[in-house]
Coordinates of N, CA and C in Angstrom, one line a residue:
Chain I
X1 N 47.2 -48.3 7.7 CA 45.7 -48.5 7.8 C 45.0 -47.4 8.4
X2 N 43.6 -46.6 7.8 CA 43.3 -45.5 8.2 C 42.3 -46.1 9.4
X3 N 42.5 -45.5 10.6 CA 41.2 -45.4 11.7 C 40.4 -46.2 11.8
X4 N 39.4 -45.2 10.5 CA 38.3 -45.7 10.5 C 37.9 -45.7 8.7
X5 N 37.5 -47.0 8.0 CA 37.1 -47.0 6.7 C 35.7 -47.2 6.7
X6 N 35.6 -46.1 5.6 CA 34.2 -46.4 4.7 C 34.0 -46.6 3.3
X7 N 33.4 -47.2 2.9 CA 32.3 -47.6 1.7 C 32.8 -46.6 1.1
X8 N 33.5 -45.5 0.4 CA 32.8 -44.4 -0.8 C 31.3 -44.6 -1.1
X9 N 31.1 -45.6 -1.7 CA 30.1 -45.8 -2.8 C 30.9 -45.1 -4.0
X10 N 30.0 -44.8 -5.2 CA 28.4 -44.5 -4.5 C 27.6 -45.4 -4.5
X11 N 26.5 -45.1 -4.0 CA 25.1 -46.5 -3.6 C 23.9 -45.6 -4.5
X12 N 23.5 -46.7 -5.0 CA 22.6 -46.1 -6.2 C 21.3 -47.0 -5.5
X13 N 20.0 -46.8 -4.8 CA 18.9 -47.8 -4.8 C 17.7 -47.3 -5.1
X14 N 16.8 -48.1 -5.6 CA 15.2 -47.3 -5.9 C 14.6 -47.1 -4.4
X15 N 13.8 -46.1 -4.2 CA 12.9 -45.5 -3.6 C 12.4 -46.9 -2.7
X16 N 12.2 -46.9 -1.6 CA 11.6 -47.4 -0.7 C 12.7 -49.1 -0.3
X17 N 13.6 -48.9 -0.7 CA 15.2 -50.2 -0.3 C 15.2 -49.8 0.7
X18 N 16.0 -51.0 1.3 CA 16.7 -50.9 2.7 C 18.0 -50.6 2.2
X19 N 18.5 -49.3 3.2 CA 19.8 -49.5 2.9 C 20.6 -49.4 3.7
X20 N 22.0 -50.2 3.5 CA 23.0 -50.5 4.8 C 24.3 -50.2 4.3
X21 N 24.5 -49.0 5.5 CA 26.2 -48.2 5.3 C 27.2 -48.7 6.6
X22 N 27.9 -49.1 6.0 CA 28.8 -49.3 7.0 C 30.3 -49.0 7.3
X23 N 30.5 -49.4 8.5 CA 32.1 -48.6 8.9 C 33.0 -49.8 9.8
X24 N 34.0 -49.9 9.6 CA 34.9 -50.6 10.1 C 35.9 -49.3 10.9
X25 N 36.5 -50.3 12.1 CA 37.4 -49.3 12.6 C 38.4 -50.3 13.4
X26 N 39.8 -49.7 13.7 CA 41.0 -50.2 14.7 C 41.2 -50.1 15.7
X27 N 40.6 -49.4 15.9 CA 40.9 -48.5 17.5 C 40.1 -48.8 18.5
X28 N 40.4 -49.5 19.2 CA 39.6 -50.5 20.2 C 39.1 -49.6 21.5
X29 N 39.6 -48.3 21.3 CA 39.4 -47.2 22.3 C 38.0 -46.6 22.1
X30 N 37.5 -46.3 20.7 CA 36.6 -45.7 20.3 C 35.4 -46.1 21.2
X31 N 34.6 -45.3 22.0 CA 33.7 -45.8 22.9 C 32.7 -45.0 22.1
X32 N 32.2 -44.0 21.5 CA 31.1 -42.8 20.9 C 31.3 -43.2 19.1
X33 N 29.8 -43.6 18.8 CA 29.7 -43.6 17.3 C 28.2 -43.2 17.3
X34 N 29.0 -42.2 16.0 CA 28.0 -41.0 15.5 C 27.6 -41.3 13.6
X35 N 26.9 -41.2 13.4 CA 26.4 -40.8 12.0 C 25.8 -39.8 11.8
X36 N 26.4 -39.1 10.8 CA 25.8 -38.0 10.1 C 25.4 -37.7 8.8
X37 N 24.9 -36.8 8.7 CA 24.3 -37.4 7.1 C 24.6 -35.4 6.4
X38 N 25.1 -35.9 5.3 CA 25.6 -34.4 4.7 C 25.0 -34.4 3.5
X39 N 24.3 -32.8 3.1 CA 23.9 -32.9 1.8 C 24.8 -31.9 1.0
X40 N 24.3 -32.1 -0.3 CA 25.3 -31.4 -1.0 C 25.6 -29.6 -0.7
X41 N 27.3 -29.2 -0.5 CA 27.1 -27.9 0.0 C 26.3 -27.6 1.5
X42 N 26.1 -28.1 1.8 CA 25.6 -28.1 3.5 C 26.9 -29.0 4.6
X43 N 26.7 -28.7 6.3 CA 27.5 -29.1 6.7 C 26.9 -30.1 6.9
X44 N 27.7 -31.3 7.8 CA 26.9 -32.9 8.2 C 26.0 -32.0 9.3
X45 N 25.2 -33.0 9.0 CA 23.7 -33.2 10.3 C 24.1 -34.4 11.4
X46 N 24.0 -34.3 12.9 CA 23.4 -35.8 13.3 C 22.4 -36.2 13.3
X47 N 22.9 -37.9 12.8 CA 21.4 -38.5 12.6 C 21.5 -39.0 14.0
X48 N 22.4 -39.9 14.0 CA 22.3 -41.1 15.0 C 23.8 -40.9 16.2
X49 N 23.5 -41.2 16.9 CA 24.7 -41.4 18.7 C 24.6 -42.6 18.8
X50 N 25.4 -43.4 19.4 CA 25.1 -44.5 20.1 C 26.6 -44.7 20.6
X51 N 26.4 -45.3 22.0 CA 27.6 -45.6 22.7 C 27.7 -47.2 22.8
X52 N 26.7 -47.7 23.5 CA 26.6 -49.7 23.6 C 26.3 -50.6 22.2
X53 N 26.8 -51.0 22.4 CA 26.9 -52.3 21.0 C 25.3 -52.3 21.5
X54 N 24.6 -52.7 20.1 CA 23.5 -53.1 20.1 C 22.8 -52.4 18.8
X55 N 21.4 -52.0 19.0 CA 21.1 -51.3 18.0 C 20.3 -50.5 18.4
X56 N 20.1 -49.3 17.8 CA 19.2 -48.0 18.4 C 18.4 -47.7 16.9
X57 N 16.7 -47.5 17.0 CA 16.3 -47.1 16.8 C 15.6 -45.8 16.3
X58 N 15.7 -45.1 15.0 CA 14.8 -43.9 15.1 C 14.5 -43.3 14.1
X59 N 13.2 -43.5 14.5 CA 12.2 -43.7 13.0 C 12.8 -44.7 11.9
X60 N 13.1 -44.1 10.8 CA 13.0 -45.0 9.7 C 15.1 -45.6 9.4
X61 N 15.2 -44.6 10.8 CA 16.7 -44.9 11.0 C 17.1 -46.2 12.0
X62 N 18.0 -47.1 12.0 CA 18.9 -48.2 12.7 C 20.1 -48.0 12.4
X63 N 20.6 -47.8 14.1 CA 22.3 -47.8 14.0 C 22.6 -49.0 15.0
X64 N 23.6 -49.6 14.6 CA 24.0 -50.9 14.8 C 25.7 -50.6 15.4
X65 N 25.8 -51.5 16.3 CA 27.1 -51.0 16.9 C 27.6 -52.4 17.6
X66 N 28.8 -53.2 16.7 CA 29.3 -54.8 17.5 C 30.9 -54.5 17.5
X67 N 31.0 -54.2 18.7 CA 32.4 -53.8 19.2 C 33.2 -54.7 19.3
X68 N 32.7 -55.8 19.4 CA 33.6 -57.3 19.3 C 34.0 -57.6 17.8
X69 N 33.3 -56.8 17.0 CA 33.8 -57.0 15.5 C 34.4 -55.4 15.3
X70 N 34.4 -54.9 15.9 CA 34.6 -53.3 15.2 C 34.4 -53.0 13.7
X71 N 32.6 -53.1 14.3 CA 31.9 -52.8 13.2 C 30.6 -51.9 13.3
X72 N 30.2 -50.8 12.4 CA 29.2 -50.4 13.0 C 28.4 -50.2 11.6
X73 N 26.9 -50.1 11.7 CA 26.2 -49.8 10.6 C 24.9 -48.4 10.6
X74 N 24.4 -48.4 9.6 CA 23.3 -47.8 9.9 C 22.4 -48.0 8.3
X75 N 21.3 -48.4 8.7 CA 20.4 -48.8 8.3 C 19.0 -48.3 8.1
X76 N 18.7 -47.6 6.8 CA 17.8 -46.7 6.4 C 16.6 -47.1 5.7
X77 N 15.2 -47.9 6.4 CA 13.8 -48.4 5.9 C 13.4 -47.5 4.9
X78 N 12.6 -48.1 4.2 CA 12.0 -47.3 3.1 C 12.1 -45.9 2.9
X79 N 13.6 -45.9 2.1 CA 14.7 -45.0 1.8 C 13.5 -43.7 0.7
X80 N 13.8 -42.8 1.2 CA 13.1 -41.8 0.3 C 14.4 -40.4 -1.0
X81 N 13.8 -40.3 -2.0 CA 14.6 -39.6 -2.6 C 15.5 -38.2 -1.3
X82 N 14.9 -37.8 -0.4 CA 14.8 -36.9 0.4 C 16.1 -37.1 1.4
X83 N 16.7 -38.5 1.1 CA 17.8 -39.4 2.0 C 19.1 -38.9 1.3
X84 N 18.7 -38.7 -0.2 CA 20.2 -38.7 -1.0 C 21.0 -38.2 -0.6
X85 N 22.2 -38.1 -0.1 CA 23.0 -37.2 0.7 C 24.2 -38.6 0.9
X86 N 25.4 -37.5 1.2 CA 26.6 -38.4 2.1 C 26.3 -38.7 3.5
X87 N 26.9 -40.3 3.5 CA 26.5 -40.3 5.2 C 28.2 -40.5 5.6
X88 N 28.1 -39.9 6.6 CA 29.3 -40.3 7.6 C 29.4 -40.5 8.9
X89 N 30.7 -41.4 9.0 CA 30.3 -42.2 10.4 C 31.4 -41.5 11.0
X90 N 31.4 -41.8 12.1 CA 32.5 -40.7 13.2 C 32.3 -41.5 14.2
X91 N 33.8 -41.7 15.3 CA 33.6 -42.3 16.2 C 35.3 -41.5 17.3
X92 N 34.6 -41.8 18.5 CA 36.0 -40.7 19.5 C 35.4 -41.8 20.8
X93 N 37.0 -41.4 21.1 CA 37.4 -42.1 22.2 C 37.8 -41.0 23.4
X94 N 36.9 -41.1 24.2 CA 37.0 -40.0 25.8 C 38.2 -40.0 25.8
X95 N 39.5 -39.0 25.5 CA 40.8 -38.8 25.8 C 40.6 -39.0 27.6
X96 N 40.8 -38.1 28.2 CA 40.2 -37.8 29.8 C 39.3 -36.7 30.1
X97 N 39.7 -36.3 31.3 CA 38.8 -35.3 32.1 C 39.1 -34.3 32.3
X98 N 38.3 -33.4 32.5 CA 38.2 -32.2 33.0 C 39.3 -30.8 32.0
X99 N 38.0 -30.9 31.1 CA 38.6 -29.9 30.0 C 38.9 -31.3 28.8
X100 N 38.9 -31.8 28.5 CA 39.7 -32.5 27.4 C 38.6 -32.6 26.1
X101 N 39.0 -32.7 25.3 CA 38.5 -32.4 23.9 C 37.7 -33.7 23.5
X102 N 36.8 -34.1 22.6 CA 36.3 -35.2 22.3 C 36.2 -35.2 20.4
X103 N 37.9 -36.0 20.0 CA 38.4 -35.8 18.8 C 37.6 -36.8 17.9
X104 N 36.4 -36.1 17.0 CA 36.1 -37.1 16.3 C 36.8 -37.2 14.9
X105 N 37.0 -38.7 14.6 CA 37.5 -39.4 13.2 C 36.5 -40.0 12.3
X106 N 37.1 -39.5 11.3 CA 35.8 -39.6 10.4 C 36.0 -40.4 9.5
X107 N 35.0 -41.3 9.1 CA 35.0 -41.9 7.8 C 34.8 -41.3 6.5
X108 N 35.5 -41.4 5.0 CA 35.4 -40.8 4.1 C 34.1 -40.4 3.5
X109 N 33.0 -41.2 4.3 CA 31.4 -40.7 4.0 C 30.9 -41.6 2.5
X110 N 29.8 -42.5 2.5 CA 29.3 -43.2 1.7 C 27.8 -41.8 0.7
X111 N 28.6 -42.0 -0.4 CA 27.6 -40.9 -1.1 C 25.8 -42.0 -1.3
X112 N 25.4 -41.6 -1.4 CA 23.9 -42.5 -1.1 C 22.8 -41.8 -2.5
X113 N 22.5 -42.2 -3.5 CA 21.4 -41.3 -4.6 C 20.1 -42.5 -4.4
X114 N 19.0 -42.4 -4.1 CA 17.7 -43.0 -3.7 C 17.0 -42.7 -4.9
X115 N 16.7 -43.1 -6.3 CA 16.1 -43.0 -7.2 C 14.5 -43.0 -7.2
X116 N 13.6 -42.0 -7.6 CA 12.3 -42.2 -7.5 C 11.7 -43.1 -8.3
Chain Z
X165 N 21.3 -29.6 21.1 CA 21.9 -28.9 20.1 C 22.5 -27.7 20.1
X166 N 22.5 -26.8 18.8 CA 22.9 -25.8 18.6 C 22.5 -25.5 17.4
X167 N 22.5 -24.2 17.4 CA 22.3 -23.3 15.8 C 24.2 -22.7 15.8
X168 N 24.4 -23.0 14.7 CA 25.8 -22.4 14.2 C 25.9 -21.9 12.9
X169 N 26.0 -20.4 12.9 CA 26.5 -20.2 12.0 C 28.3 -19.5 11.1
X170 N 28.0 -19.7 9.8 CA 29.3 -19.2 9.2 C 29.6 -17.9 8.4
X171 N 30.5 -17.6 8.3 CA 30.9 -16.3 7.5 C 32.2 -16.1 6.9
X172 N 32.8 -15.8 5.6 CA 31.8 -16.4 5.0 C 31.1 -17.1 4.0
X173 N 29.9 -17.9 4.2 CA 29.5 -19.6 3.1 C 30.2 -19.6 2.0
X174 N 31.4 -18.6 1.3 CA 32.1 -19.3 0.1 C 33.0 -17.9 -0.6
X175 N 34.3 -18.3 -0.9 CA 35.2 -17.1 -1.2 C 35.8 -17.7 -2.1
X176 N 36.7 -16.6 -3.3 CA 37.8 -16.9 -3.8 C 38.7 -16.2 -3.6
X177 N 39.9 -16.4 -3.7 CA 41.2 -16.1 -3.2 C 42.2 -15.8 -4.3
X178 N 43.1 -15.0 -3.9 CA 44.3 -15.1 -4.7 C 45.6 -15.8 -3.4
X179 N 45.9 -16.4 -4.3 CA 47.5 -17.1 -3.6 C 48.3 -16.4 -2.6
X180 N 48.7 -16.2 -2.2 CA 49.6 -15.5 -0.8 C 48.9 -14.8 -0.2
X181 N 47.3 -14.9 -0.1 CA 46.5 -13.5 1.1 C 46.3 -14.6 1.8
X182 N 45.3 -13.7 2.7 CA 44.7 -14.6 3.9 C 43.2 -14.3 4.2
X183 N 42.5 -15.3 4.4 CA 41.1 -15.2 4.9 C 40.9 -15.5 6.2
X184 N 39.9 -14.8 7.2 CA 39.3 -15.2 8.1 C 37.6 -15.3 8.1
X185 N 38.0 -16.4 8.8 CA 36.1 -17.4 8.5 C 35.8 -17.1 10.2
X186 N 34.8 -16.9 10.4 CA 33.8 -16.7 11.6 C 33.2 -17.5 11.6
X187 N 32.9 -18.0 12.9 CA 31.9 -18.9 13.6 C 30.8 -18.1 14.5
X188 N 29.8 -18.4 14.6 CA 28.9 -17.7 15.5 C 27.8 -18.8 16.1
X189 N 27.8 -19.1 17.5 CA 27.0 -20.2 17.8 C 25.8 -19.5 19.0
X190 N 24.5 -19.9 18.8 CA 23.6 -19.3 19.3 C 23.5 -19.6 20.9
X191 N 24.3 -20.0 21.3 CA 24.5 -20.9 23.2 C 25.9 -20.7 23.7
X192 N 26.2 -20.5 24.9 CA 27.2 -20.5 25.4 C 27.6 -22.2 25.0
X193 N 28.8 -22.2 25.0 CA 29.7 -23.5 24.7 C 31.3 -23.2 25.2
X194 N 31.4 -24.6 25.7 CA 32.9 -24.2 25.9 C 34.1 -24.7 24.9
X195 N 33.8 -25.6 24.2 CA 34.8 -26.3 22.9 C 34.4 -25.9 21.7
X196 N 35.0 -25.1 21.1 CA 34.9 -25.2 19.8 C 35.9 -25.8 18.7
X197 N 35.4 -26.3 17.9 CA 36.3 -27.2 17.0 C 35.9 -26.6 15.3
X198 N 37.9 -26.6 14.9 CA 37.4 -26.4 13.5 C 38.0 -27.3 12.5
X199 N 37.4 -28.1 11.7 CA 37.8 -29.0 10.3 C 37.7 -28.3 9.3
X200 N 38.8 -29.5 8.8 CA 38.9 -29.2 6.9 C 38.7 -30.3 6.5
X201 N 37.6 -30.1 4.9 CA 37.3 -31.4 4.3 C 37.7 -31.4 3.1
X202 N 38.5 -31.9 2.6 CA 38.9 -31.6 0.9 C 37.8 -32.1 0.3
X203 N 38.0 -32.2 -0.8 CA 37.3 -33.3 -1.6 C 37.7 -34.8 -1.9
X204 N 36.2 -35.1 -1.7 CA 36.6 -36.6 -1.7 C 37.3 -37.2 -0.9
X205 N 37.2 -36.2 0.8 CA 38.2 -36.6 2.4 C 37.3 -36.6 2.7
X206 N 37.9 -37.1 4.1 CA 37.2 -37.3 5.2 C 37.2 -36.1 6.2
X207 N 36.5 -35.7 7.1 CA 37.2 -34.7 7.8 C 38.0 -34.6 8.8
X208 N 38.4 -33.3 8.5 CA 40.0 -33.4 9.4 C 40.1 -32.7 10.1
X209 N 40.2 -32.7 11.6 CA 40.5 -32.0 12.4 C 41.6 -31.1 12.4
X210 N 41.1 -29.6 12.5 CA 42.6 -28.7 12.3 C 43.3 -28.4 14.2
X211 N 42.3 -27.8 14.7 CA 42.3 -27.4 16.3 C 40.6 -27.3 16.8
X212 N 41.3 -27.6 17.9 CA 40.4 -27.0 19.0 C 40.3 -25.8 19.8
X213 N 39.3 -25.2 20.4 CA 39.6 -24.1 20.8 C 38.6 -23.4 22.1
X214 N 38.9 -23.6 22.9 CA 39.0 -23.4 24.5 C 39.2 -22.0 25.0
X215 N 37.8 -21.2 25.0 CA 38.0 -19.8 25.4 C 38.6 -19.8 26.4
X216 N 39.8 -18.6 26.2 CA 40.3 -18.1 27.2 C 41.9 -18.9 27.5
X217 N 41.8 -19.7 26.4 CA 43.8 -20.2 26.1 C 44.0 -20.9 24.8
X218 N 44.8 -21.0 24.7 CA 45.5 -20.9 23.2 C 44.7 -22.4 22.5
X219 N 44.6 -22.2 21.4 CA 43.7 -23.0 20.3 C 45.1 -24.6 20.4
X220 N 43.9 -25.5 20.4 CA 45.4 -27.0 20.3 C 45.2 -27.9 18.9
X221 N 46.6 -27.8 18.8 CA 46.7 -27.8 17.2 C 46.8 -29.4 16.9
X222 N 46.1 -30.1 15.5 CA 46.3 -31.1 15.1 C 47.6 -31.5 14.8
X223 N 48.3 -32.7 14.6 CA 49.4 -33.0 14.3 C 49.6 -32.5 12.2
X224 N 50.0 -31.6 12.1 CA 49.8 -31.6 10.8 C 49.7 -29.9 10.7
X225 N 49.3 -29.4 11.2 CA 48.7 -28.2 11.6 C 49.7 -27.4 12.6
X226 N 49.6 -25.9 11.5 CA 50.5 -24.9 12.6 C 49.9 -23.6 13.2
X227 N 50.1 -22.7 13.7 CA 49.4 -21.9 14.3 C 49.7 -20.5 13.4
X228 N 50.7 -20.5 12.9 CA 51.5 -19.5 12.3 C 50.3 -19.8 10.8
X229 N 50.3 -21.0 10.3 CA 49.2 -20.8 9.3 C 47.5 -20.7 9.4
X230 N 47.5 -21.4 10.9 CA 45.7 -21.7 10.9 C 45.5 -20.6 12.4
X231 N 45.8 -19.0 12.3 CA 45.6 -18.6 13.4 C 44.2 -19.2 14.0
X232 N 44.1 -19.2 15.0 CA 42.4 -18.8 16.0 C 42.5 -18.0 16.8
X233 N 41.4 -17.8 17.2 CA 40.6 -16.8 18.2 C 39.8 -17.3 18.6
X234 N 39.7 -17.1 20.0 CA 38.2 -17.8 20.7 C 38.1 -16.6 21.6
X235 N 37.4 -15.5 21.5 CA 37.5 -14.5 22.1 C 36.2 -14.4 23.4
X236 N 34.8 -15.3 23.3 CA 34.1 -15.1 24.3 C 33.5 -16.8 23.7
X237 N 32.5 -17.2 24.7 CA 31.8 -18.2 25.0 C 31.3 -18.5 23.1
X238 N 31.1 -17.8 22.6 CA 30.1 -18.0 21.6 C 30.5 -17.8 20.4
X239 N 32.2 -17.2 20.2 CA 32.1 -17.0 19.0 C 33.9 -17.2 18.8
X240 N 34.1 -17.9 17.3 CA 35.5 -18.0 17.2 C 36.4 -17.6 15.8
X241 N 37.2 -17.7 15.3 CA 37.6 -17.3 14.0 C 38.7 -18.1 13.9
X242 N 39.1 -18.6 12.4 CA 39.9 -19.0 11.8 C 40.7 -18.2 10.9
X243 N 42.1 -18.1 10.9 CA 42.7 -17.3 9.3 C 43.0 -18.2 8.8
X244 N 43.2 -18.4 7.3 CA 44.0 -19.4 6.4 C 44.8 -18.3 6.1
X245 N 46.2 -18.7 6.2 CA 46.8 -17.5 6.5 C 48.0 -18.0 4.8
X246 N 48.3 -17.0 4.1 CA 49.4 -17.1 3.2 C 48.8 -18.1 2.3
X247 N 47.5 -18.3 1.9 CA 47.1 -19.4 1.1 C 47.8 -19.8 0.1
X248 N 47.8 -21.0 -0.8 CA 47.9 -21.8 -1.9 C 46.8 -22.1 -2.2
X249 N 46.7 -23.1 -3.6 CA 45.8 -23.7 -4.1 C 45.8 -24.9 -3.2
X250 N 46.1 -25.6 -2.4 CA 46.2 -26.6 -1.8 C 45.2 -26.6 -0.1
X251 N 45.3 -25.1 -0.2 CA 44.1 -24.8 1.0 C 42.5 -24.8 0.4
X252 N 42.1 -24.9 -1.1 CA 41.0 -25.0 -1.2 C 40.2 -26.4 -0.7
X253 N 39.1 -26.1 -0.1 CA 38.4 -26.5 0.8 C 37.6 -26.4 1.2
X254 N 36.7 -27.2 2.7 CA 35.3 -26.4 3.0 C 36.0 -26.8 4.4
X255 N 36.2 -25.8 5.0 CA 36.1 -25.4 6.6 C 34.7 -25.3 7.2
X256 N 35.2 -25.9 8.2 CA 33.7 -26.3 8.8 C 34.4 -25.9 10.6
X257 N 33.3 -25.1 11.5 CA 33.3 -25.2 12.7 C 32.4 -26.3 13.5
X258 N 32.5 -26.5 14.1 CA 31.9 -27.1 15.5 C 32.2 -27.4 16.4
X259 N 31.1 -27.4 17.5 CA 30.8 -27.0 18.8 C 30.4 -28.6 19.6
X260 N 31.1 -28.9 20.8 CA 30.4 -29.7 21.6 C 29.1 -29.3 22.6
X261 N 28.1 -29.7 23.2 CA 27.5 -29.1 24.4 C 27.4 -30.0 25.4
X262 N 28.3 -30.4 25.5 CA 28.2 -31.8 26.9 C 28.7 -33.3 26.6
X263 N 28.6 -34.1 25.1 CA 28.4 -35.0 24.8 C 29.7 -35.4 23.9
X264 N 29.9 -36.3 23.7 CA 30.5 -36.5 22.7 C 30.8 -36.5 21.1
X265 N 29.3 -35.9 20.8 CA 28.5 -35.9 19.7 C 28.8 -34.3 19.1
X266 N 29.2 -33.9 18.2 CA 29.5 -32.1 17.7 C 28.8 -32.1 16.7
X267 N 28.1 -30.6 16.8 CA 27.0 -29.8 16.0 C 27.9 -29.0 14.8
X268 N 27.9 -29.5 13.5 CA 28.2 -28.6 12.8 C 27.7 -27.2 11.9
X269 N 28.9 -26.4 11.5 CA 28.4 -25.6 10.7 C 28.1 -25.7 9.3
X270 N 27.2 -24.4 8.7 CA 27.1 -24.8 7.2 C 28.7 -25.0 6.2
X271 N 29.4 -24.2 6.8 CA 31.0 -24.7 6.0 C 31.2 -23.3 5.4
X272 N 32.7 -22.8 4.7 CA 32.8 -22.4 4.0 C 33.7 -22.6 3.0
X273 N 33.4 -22.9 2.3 CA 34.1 -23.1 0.8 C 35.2 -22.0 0.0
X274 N 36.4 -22.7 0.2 CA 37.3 -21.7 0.0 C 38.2 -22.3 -1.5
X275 N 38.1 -21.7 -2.4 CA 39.2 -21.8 -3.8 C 40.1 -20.8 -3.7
X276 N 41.0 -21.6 -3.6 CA 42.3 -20.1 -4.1 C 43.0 -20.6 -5.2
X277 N 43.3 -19.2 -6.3 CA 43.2 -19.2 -7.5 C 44.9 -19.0 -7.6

């Protein structure tokens, strides 16, 4: 069983959908989840951080985080052609201190096309 | 954040040479990290790399193929060393600045023929 699973897609929605990518994970250690969003030929961007279960806001972005399900989402309001892109979710668990690395694991990235 | 860039954005190869990819990041940093993403993967961690001692290698990953260099605060290099077709890919650098969260580069895209 890998890590952390995602969706492939692809996700095909018209212009102005809600849309919801999500990620499952095993590793009960995982404390840091990240989404990033990759466009074609470009490296990932962050969109979104979030450490507490709950949800975080920004702008037309929501990342969702229920650690008692080891589950996390992100959730994109009136989705614009301008969104199309891979999103990927990534999540690391604080190895230790002082010098230690912060290994992120990546989901295979949900391809996303926002139709005008 | 960070500005990061790569060098370089996309090569072809012949089988048994070797390329080195440059990183160049606009801020001191102390971690640099470099992945590989095949197609249609996820990314993968090759090493890490901690100016001023030796790069720490993923389980999968050798040194004798994936040399590094982290020679000052700011800047680092990869070789794919003895390539195949099996190293085509997009290598990608990134950098931590305090958080848990890493800033990537534009990638470079490597076919070997």
């Amino acid at each position: 069983q890998k890590e952390v699973e995602q969706d492939p897609g692809p996700l095909s929605v018209p212009e102005g959908a809600i849309v919801s990518l999500n990620c499952t994970y095993s590793n009960s250690a995982f404390q840091y989840f990240m989404w990033y969003r990759q466009y074609s030929r470009k490296g990932p961007e962050l969109l979104m951080y979030t450490y507490s279960s709950g949800n975080k806001e920004d702008g037309r972005f929501t990342a969702q985080v229920d650690k008692s399900s080891k589950y996390i989402s992100l959730f994109i309001r009136d989705s614009q052609p301008s969104d199309s892109a891979t999103y990927l979710c990534a999540m690391s668990a604080l190895l230790n201190y002082g010098g230690a690395t912060n290994k992120l694991i990546f989901g295979t990235g949900t391809l996303l096309a926002v139709q005008p | 954040s960070a500005v990061i860039s790569q060098k370089p954005s996309r090569d072809i190869c012949q089988r048994g040479t070797s390329l080195t990819i440059q990183c160049q990041v606009d801020s001191q940093v102390t971690m640099m990290f470099w992945y590989r993403q095949q197609p249609g993967q996820s990314l993968t961690l090759i090493a890490t790399a901690n100016q001023g001692s030796e790069a720490t290698y993923e389980s999968g990953f050798v040194i004798d193929k994936f040399p590094i260099s982290r020679p000052n605060l700011t800047f680092s290099t990869l070789t794919v060393s003895n390539m195949s077709p099996e190293d085509s890919s997009i290598y990608l650098c990134s950098v931590d600045v305090g958080g848990p969260e890493q800033f990537f580069g534009p990638g470079t895209r490597l076919t070997v023929l």
